[in-house]
Structure formats: C-alpha cells, structure tokens
C-alpha cells in the first residue's frame, strides 16, 4: 500500500518537474530568440532604442499557441460559421452604427467606390463593430508566433514591420493591443496591411485604426487597391450535378483553381437559372466543408464564386470567412 502511494507521489513529482522543466526551457529558448530578433531588427534599420524598449516587455504567451491551433476556420462547418456571423443581432448593431456615422461612411463609400454594406460587414465580423478589438499585447503575440515553428517566417516579418511603423511614428507605441494573432483596430489589420493600405484620412498626422474615420477609409482603400468591384457579385449557393469533374471542386482557400467563365459552369449547376448575373464573369466552384468536416458530402454545400470573393480571401484566407462577409453584406443591402 505504502509502496503504491510512494509510486504515485514519484510519478506525480516527475510529471510536475517535467512540466516546470519544459516551461523553463521554452522560456530560455524564447529569450535567445528575442536576443537574435533584436539584432535582426536593428540590422534592418530600426532604431536601437525603439527595438530595446518595445522588445524588453515581450513575453511568451502559451495561450496564443493554443488559439493558433484551434481557429474556427479549422473546425466549424460552413452553415454554423456563417449563421453565427450574420445573425439578426449583428445586422441590427451594424445599422445602429451606420445611422450614427452615416455622413462619414457615405462619404467614404463614394470616394473609394466601395459599398458601405461591405465595410460594415467586415467590421461586424472582425470586431463586432469595434466591441472586440482585442486586449492582447500584440508585440508579445507576434513574438510568440514568430518563435513558434508553424508560421515563423510570416510572423517575424509582421513583427519587423510593426517595429518599423512605431519607429517612423506612424503608429503610437502605447496602443498596441489587439487580437491574439497580432491584428489591430476596427478592421483587424495586420502590420503589413497597415503599412500597405492604412491612411490618415482626417489628416491629423496619426493613423487611428480604432476610430471611424481612419479605419473605414483605410479598409475602403485596401479593398479598392486590391481590386474590389462595386456592384459585382461575390458568390451564389448552388446545387451541383453529379457529373461535375472533380478538378473543378476547390476546397482550399490558398489556391482557387480551374476557373472558367460562368456560362461554362451552367451545365453542372441544377439551379443556374436562379443566378442573377448580367455579365459572363470569371467563376470557380468551392466546396468549403470537404477538407474540414469529417464525413462531409462532396457536392454540398457548394458555391460559385467570382473575382470579388477572391478579394475577400486576400483579406483573410478562409473560404468560410469570405462567404460570411458577403452574406452579411447582402443582408445589410436589404436593410439599409
Ligand atoms: Ca488620423
């Protein structure tokens, strides 16, 4: 009996020790990584005092790794994912914001030629209209994801860009709080997106992505620059015929393949007569559940997508995300 008890204690203490040891070694390796990263950042031209000051507070955040491995894009089926993000409540909140900021939102819509409904949909899905901007210290988030092996190169670049933006005083160093993945502001811009597309719309010498004017104009500028076409369709839900060749069925957001003109696909679509488009646009077919949901049907749900849909993939590489954004956009269209 005593031996059994001692054995249990021994196993338990081994478990605790290995846990502490793993934690310590992760920390030591992370500190080493920070040291090397700082040299890299200074060598890339960012001032030493900015690098030292910002990186001295960076810590390893284990929960960021947990979130990275458990994103809804990786496990929620399309129906659930879209339903959660285009609820009646979301539409109501978006309309409330639109009424409050009508003047500025309509000015930005006509100036950038991007539908206000699309801007509202993106903001609604990204941050619930500015309610969930994220409270994570994004320097630590980006450092954690850079230290992690899964997408190290991508996040290291993002962190370098962020330090550069702070160094050039484009972004205020005291407001660097956002999502676990390092995204920031009403529209959750990553540092690279801030650098390439964010603008100081109200000309007060600061890009304020948590405020309406700069954030809406920056999002509109991003969409316009990557080629969003106003009043062109995004996608339609379709019923596929059994004879559609497999090569036309896309299930990865990384690379949409085998595009054809819409008219070509008609012969594989049972309900093509319900699809109301005036031009013979470039199109492709997606089956977003196939690679994600165990036991998913091959031909359902299926959607025919157009160039505009791919612009939303550019914003966030997730087949479901782009569907939800366009669905919410259309819901606003019926209400505003
Ligand atoms: Ca500004």
Short mmCIF file of C-alpha atoms and ligand atoms in Angstrom, two decimals:
data_model
loop_
_atom_site.label_atom_id
_atom_site.label_comp_id
_atom_site.label_asym_id
_atom_site.label_seq_id
_atom_site.Cartn_x
_atom_site.Cartn_y
_atom_site.Cartn_z
CA UNK A 1 0.00 0.00 0.00
CA UNK A 2 2.74 2.42 1.08
CA UNK A 3 4.82 1.45 -1.95
CA UNK A 4 1.84 2.14 -4.20
CA UNK A 5 1.38 5.56 -2.58
CA UNK A 6 5.08 6.38 -2.91
CA UNK A 7 4.97 5.30 -6.51
CA UNK A 8 2.05 7.67 -7.13
CA UNK A 9 3.93 10.54 -5.47
CA UNK A 10 7.01 9.76 -7.53
CA UNK A 11 5.02 9.75 -10.80
CA UNK A 12 3.28 12.98 -9.82
CA UNK A 13 6.52 14.77 -8.94
CA UNK A 14 8.13 13.56 -12.18
CA UNK A 15 5.14 14.97 -14.05
CA UNK A 16 5.34 18.34 -12.25
CA UNK A 17 9.10 18.54 -12.73
CA UNK A 18 8.90 17.80 -16.43
CA UNK A 19 6.21 20.45 -16.72
CA UNK A 20 8.36 23.06 -14.97
CA UNK A 21 11.38 21.98 -16.96
CA UNK A 22 9.51 22.31 -20.27
CA UNK A 23 8.32 25.75 -19.23
CA UNK A 24 11.82 26.84 -18.28
CA UNK A 25 13.39 25.54 -21.46
CA UNK A 26 10.71 27.27 -23.58
CA UNK A 27 11.47 30.50 -21.75
CA UNK A 28 15.22 30.18 -22.20
CA UNK A 29 14.81 29.41 -25.89
CA UNK A 30 12.38 32.31 -26.23
CA UNK A 31 14.85 34.69 -24.57
CA UNK A 32 17.51 33.51 -27.01
CA UNK A 33 15.09 34.09 -29.86
CA UNK A 34 14.33 37.64 -28.62
CA UNK A 35 18.05 38.39 -28.44
CA UNK A 36 18.59 37.27 -32.05
CA UNK A 37 15.47 39.02 -33.25
CA UNK A 38 16.64 42.32 -31.74
CA UNK A 39 19.93 42.08 -33.66
CA UNK A 40 17.97 41.33 -36.85
CA UNK A 41 15.62 44.29 -36.25
CA UNK A 42 18.46 46.75 -35.59
CA UNK A 43 20.34 45.48 -38.65
CA UNK A 44 17.22 46.07 -40.75
CA UNK A 45 17.40 49.77 -39.88
CA UNK A 46 15.01 50.17 -36.93
CA UNK A 47 16.45 52.41 -34.19
CA UNK A 48 18.07 50.56 -31.32
CA UNK A 49 16.17 52.42 -28.61
CA UNK A 50 12.77 51.52 -30.17
CA UNK A 51 13.79 47.87 -30.56
CA UNK A 52 15.15 47.69 -26.98
CA UNK A 53 12.21 49.45 -25.44
CA UNK A 54 9.45 47.53 -27.21
CA UNK A 55 11.06 44.10 -27.13
CA UNK A 56 12.07 44.33 -23.46
CA UNK A 57 8.41 43.82 -22.48
CA UNK A 58 7.74 40.94 -24.91
CA UNK A 59 6.83 37.68 -23.24
CA UNK A 60 5.98 34.19 -24.48
CA UNK A 61 2.18 33.70 -24.42
CA UNK A 62 1.26 29.96 -24.39
CA UNK A 63 -2.43 30.78 -24.96
CA UNK A 64 -1.56 32.34 -28.32
CA UNK A 65 -0.27 28.94 -29.49
CA UNK A 66 -3.47 27.34 -28.22
CA UNK A 67 -5.63 29.83 -30.19
CA UNK A 68 -3.48 29.33 -33.28
CA UNK A 69 -4.18 25.58 -33.23
CA UNK A 70 -7.92 25.98 -32.65
CA UNK A 71 -9.27 28.58 -35.08
CA UNK A 72 -12.97 28.30 -36.01
CA UNK A 73 -11.93 28.33 -39.66
CA UNK A 74 -10.36 24.91 -38.98
CA UNK A 75 -13.33 23.10 -37.47
CA UNK A 76 -16.71 24.89 -37.83
CA UNK A 77 -18.91 23.73 -40.69
CA UNK A 78 -19.95 26.38 -43.19
CA UNK A 79 -23.58 26.58 -42.09
CA UNK A 80 -22.66 27.17 -38.42
CA UNK A 81 -19.83 29.56 -39.25
CA UNK A 82 -21.99 31.80 -41.48
CA UNK A 83 -25.02 31.66 -39.18
CA UNK A 84 -23.01 32.83 -36.17
CA UNK A 85 -21.56 35.75 -38.10
CA UNK A 86 -24.63 37.08 -39.91
CA UNK A 87 -27.23 36.97 -37.14
CA UNK A 88 -30.16 39.40 -36.87
CA UNK A 89 -28.48 40.98 -33.87
CA UNK A 90 -25.34 41.66 -35.90
CA UNK A 91 -27.40 43.32 -38.62
CA UNK A 92 -29.17 45.45 -36.01
CA UNK A 93 -25.91 46.61 -34.48
CA UNK A 94 -24.43 47.42 -37.88
CA UNK A 95 -27.42 49.55 -38.81
CA UNK A 96 -27.14 51.38 -35.49
CA UNK A 97 -23.50 52.23 -36.21
CA UNK A 98 -24.35 53.25 -39.77
CA UNK A 99 -27.07 55.64 -38.60
CA UNK A 100 -24.70 57.20 -36.09
CA UNK A 101 -21.85 57.66 -38.59
CA UNK A 102 -23.93 57.98 -41.77
CA UNK A 103 -22.26 61.11 -43.11
CA UNK A 104 -18.69 59.88 -42.90
CA UNK A 105 -19.50 56.32 -44.03
CA UNK A 106 -21.34 57.56 -47.13
CA UNK A 107 -18.54 60.00 -47.95
CA UNK A 108 -16.01 57.15 -47.81
CA UNK A 109 -18.29 54.87 -49.85
CA UNK A 110 -18.47 57.29 -52.75
CA UNK A 111 -14.86 58.45 -52.54
CA UNK A 112 -13.37 54.93 -52.65
CA UNK A 113 -16.18 53.31 -54.62
CA UNK A 114 -16.62 50.50 -52.11
CA UNK A 115 -20.09 49.62 -50.80
CA UNK A 116 -20.83 50.76 -47.25
CA UNK A 117 -22.55 47.40 -46.70
CA UNK A 118 -19.23 45.62 -47.34
CA UNK A 119 -17.36 47.89 -44.93
CA UNK A 120 -19.99 47.32 -42.26
CA UNK A 121 -19.91 43.55 -42.85
CA UNK A 122 -16.13 43.39 -42.47
CA UNK A 123 -16.15 45.49 -39.32
CA UNK A 124 -19.03 43.46 -37.91
CA UNK A 125 -17.26 40.16 -38.47
CA UNK A 126 -13.79 41.31 -37.48
CA UNK A 127 -14.62 43.11 -34.22
CA UNK A 128 -18.39 43.18 -33.77
CA UNK A 129 -18.35 46.87 -34.77
CA UNK A 130 -15.39 47.81 -32.61
CA UNK A 131 -16.61 46.00 -29.49
CA UNK A 132 -13.94 43.28 -29.59
CA UNK A 133 -10.74 44.98 -30.53
CA UNK A 134 -8.70 42.50 -28.50
CA UNK A 135 -6.71 43.22 -25.38
CA UNK A 136 -3.66 41.15 -26.21
CA UNK A 137 -0.25 42.81 -26.22
CA UNK A 138 0.39 42.33 -29.94
CA UNK A 139 4.17 42.59 -29.66
CA UNK A 140 4.13 39.51 -27.39
CA UNK A 141 1.58 37.77 -29.66
CA UNK A 142 3.69 38.32 -32.74
CA UNK A 143 6.89 37.36 -30.90
CA UNK A 144 5.26 34.14 -29.66
CA UNK A 145 4.04 33.20 -33.16
CA UNK A 146 7.45 34.10 -34.64
CA UNK A 147 9.21 31.92 -32.06
CA UNK A 148 6.74 29.08 -32.81
CA UNK A 149 7.67 26.93 -35.80
CA UNK A 150 4.30 26.78 -37.65
CA UNK A 151 4.44 30.16 -39.43
CA UNK A 152 7.63 31.65 -38.04
CA UNK A 153 8.78 33.46 -41.15
CA UNK A 154 5.43 35.17 -41.76
CA UNK A 155 5.06 36.47 -38.19
CA UNK A 156 8.71 37.55 -37.90
CA UNK A 157 8.16 39.79 -40.92
CA UNK A 158 4.97 41.15 -39.38
CA UNK A 159 6.79 41.99 -36.15
CA UNK A 160 9.59 43.75 -38.03
CA UNK A 161 7.02 45.80 -39.95
CA UNK A 162 5.27 46.73 -36.70
CA UNK A 163 8.51 47.96 -35.09
CA UNK A 164 9.24 49.92 -38.23
CA UNK A 165 5.80 51.62 -38.08
CA UNK A 166 6.42 52.58 -34.45
CA UNK A 167 9.94 53.77 -35.27
CA UNK A 168 8.57 56.02 -38.02
CA UNK A 169 5.88 57.28 -35.61
CA UNK A 170 3.10 56.10 -37.90
CA UNK A 171 1.61 54.00 -35.10
CA UNK A 172 1.55 55.01 -31.45
CA UNK A 173 3.51 52.51 -29.35
CA UNK A 174 1.13 52.87 -26.40
CA UNK A 175 -1.91 51.45 -28.16
CA UNK A 176 -0.50 48.15 -29.41
CA UNK A 177 -3.28 45.95 -28.12
CA UNK A 178 -5.27 43.71 -30.43
CA UNK A 179 -6.01 40.10 -31.32
CA UNK A 180 -4.00 37.02 -30.35
CA UNK A 181 -2.64 36.91 -33.92
CA UNK A 182 -1.35 40.47 -33.86
CA UNK A 183 -4.23 42.12 -35.74
CA UNK A 184 -5.22 45.63 -34.78
CA UNK A 185 -8.10 48.11 -34.83
CA UNK A 186 -11.75 48.12 -36.00
CA UNK A 187 -10.90 46.06 -39.10
CA UNK A 188 -8.12 43.95 -37.54
CA UNK A 189 -5.26 44.99 -39.79
CA UNK A 190 -2.02 43.07 -39.57
CA UNK A 191 1.12 45.26 -39.54
CA UNK A 192 1.76 44.57 -43.25
CA UNK A 193 -1.78 45.74 -44.09
CA UNK A 194 -1.29 48.89 -42.03
CA UNK A 195 1.94 49.60 -43.89
CA UNK A 196 0.45 49.00 -47.34
CA UNK A 197 -3.09 50.33 -47.07
CA UNK A 198 -3.85 52.31 -43.90
CA UNK A 199 -4.33 56.05 -44.32
CA UNK A 200 -4.60 59.14 -42.15
CA UNK A 201 -7.93 60.14 -43.64
CA UNK A 202 -8.65 63.07 -41.32
CA UNK A 203 -5.11 64.46 -41.71
CA UNK A 204 -4.19 64.76 -38.07
CA UNK A 205 -0.78 63.12 -38.60
CA UNK A 206 -1.73 59.85 -36.94
CA UNK A 207 -3.35 56.71 -38.32
CA UNK A 208 -6.08 55.85 -35.83
CA UNK A 209 -7.42 52.41 -36.70
CA UNK A 210 -9.65 52.28 -33.65
CA UNK A 211 -11.60 55.35 -34.82
CA UNK A 212 -14.30 55.51 -37.50
CA UNK A 213 -12.80 57.97 -40.00
CA UNK A 214 -9.32 56.48 -40.41
CA UNK A 215 -10.42 52.84 -40.01
CA UNK A 216 -13.27 52.98 -42.57
CA UNK A 217 -11.16 54.92 -45.06
CA UNK A 218 -8.23 52.52 -44.59
CA UNK A 219 -10.46 49.47 -45.11
CA UNK A 220 -12.05 51.08 -48.20
CA UNK A 221 -8.61 52.00 -49.53
CA UNK A 222 -7.43 48.40 -49.03
CA UNK A 223 -10.44 46.93 -50.88
CA UNK A 224 -10.23 49.44 -53.71
CA UNK A 225 -6.48 48.89 -54.14
CA UNK A 226 -6.73 45.10 -54.32
CA UNK A 227 -9.46 45.42 -56.94
CA UNK A 228 -12.88 45.01 -55.32
CA UNK A 229 -15.51 45.84 -57.96
CA UNK A 230 -18.53 47.72 -56.69
CA UNK A 231 -21.91 46.19 -57.52
CA UNK A 232 -20.46 42.94 -58.81
CA UNK A 233 -21.45 39.67 -57.19
CA UNK A 234 -19.39 37.79 -54.65
CA UNK A 235 -20.90 34.27 -54.70
CA UNK A 236 -24.09 32.22 -55.12
CA UNK A 237 -25.04 28.99 -53.40
CA UNK A 238 -25.51 26.23 -55.98
CA UNK A 239 -26.80 22.67 -56.33
CA UNK A 240 -24.23 20.70 -58.28
CA UNK A 241 -24.97 17.89 -60.71
CA UNK A 242 -23.24 14.56 -60.09
CA UNK A 243 -21.33 14.73 -63.38
CA UNK A 244 -19.13 17.67 -62.40
CA UNK A 245 -15.44 16.72 -62.84
CA UNK A 246 -13.55 16.67 -59.51
CA UNK A 247 -10.92 19.10 -60.78
CA UNK A 248 -13.45 21.95 -60.58
CA UNK A 249 -14.16 21.40 -56.89
CA UNK A 250 -11.98 23.72 -54.78
CA UNK A 251 -11.68 23.09 -51.06
CA UNK A 252 -8.58 25.14 -50.24
CA UNK A 253 -8.56 28.92 -49.79
CA UNK A 254 -4.85 29.04 -50.63
CA UNK A 255 -5.23 28.44 -54.30
CA UNK A 256 -8.51 28.63 -56.22
CA UNK A 257 -8.02 26.50 -59.31
CA UNK A 258 -9.70 25.73 -62.62
CA UNK A 259 -11.55 28.97 -63.14
CA UNK A 260 -13.86 29.26 -66.13
CA UNK A 261 -16.47 31.70 -67.36
CA UNK A 262 -19.81 31.45 -65.56
CA UNK A 263 -21.61 30.16 -68.69
CA UNK A 264 -19.24 27.20 -68.89
CA UNK A 265 -20.28 26.00 -65.43
CA UNK A 266 -24.03 26.21 -66.16
CA UNK A 267 -24.14 22.61 -67.38
CA UNK A 268 -23.06 21.40 -63.92
CA UNK A 269 -25.46 23.58 -61.90
CA UNK A 270 -29.04 22.47 -61.30
CA UNK A 271 -30.29 25.90 -60.20
CA UNK A 272 -28.33 28.13 -62.60
CA UNK A 273 -31.50 29.94 -63.68
CA UNK A 274 -31.79 31.47 -60.21
CA UNK A 275 -28.36 33.07 -60.51
CA UNK A 276 -28.90 36.62 -61.45
CA UNK A 277 -25.78 38.00 -63.16
CA UNK A 278 -25.67 40.20 -66.20
CA UNK A 279 -22.12 39.53 -67.43
CA UNK A 280 -20.37 36.25 -68.19
CA UNK A 281 -17.93 36.68 -65.29
CA UNK A 282 -14.88 34.61 -64.31
CA UNK A 283 -16.01 31.98 -61.86
CA UNK A 284 -14.89 28.98 -59.83
CA UNK A 285 -16.61 26.42 -57.62
CA UNK A 286 -15.88 25.84 -53.95
CA UNK A 287 -16.94 23.07 -51.53
CA UNK A 288 -15.75 24.54 -48.20
CA UNK A 289 -16.70 21.66 -45.87
CA UNK A 290 -14.92 18.90 -47.75
CA UNK A 291 -11.44 19.02 -46.18
CA UNK A 292 -12.55 20.16 -42.75
CA UNK A 293 -15.68 18.38 -41.60
CA UNK A 294 -15.27 14.62 -41.15
CA UNK A 295 -17.71 12.76 -43.37
CA UNK A 296 -18.73 15.89 -45.30
CA UNK A 297 -20.60 15.37 -48.55
CA UNK A 298 -18.55 16.05 -51.64
CA UNK A 299 -21.06 18.12 -53.59
CA UNK A 300 -22.74 20.06 -50.80
CA UNK A 301 -22.64 22.78 -49.68
CA UNK A 302 -21.26 24.25 -52.90
CA UNK A 303 -20.91 27.81 -54.12
CA UNK A 304 -19.99 29.52 -57.36
CA UNK A 305 -17.60 32.36 -56.62
CA UNK A 306 -16.44 35.39 -58.61
CA UNK A 307 -13.44 37.77 -58.57
CA UNK A 308 -14.88 39.82 -55.69
CA UNK A 309 -14.97 36.74 -53.48
CA UNK A 310 -11.26 36.25 -54.05
CA UNK A 311 -10.60 39.83 -52.93
CA UNK A 312 -12.09 38.91 -49.56
CA UNK A 313 -9.81 35.84 -49.48
CA UNK A 314 -6.98 38.29 -49.94
CA UNK A 315 -8.15 39.98 -46.75
CA UNK A 316 -8.38 36.68 -44.86
CA UNK A 317 -7.55 33.29 -46.41
CA UNK A 318 -10.60 31.38 -45.30
CA UNK A 319 -13.36 30.12 -47.59
CA UNK A 320 -15.91 30.47 -44.77
CA UNK A 321 -14.79 33.95 -43.77
CA UNK A 322 -15.33 35.28 -47.30
CA UNK A 323 -18.75 33.61 -47.52
CA UNK A 324 -19.83 35.10 -44.18
CA UNK A 325 -18.64 38.60 -45.13
CA UNK A 326 -20.56 38.56 -48.42
CA UNK A 327 -23.65 37.09 -46.78
CA UNK A 328 -23.68 39.82 -44.11
CA UNK A 329 -23.05 42.46 -46.78
CA UNK A 330 -26.12 41.28 -48.71
CA UNK A 331 -28.21 41.28 -45.53
CA UNK A 332 -27.29 44.93 -44.95
CA UNK A 333 -28.21 45.70 -48.54
CA UNK A 334 -31.77 44.59 -47.85
CA UNK A 335 -32.00 46.69 -44.69
CA UNK A 336 -30.22 49.98 -45.42
CA1 LIG B 1 -5.89 60.38 -38.41
#
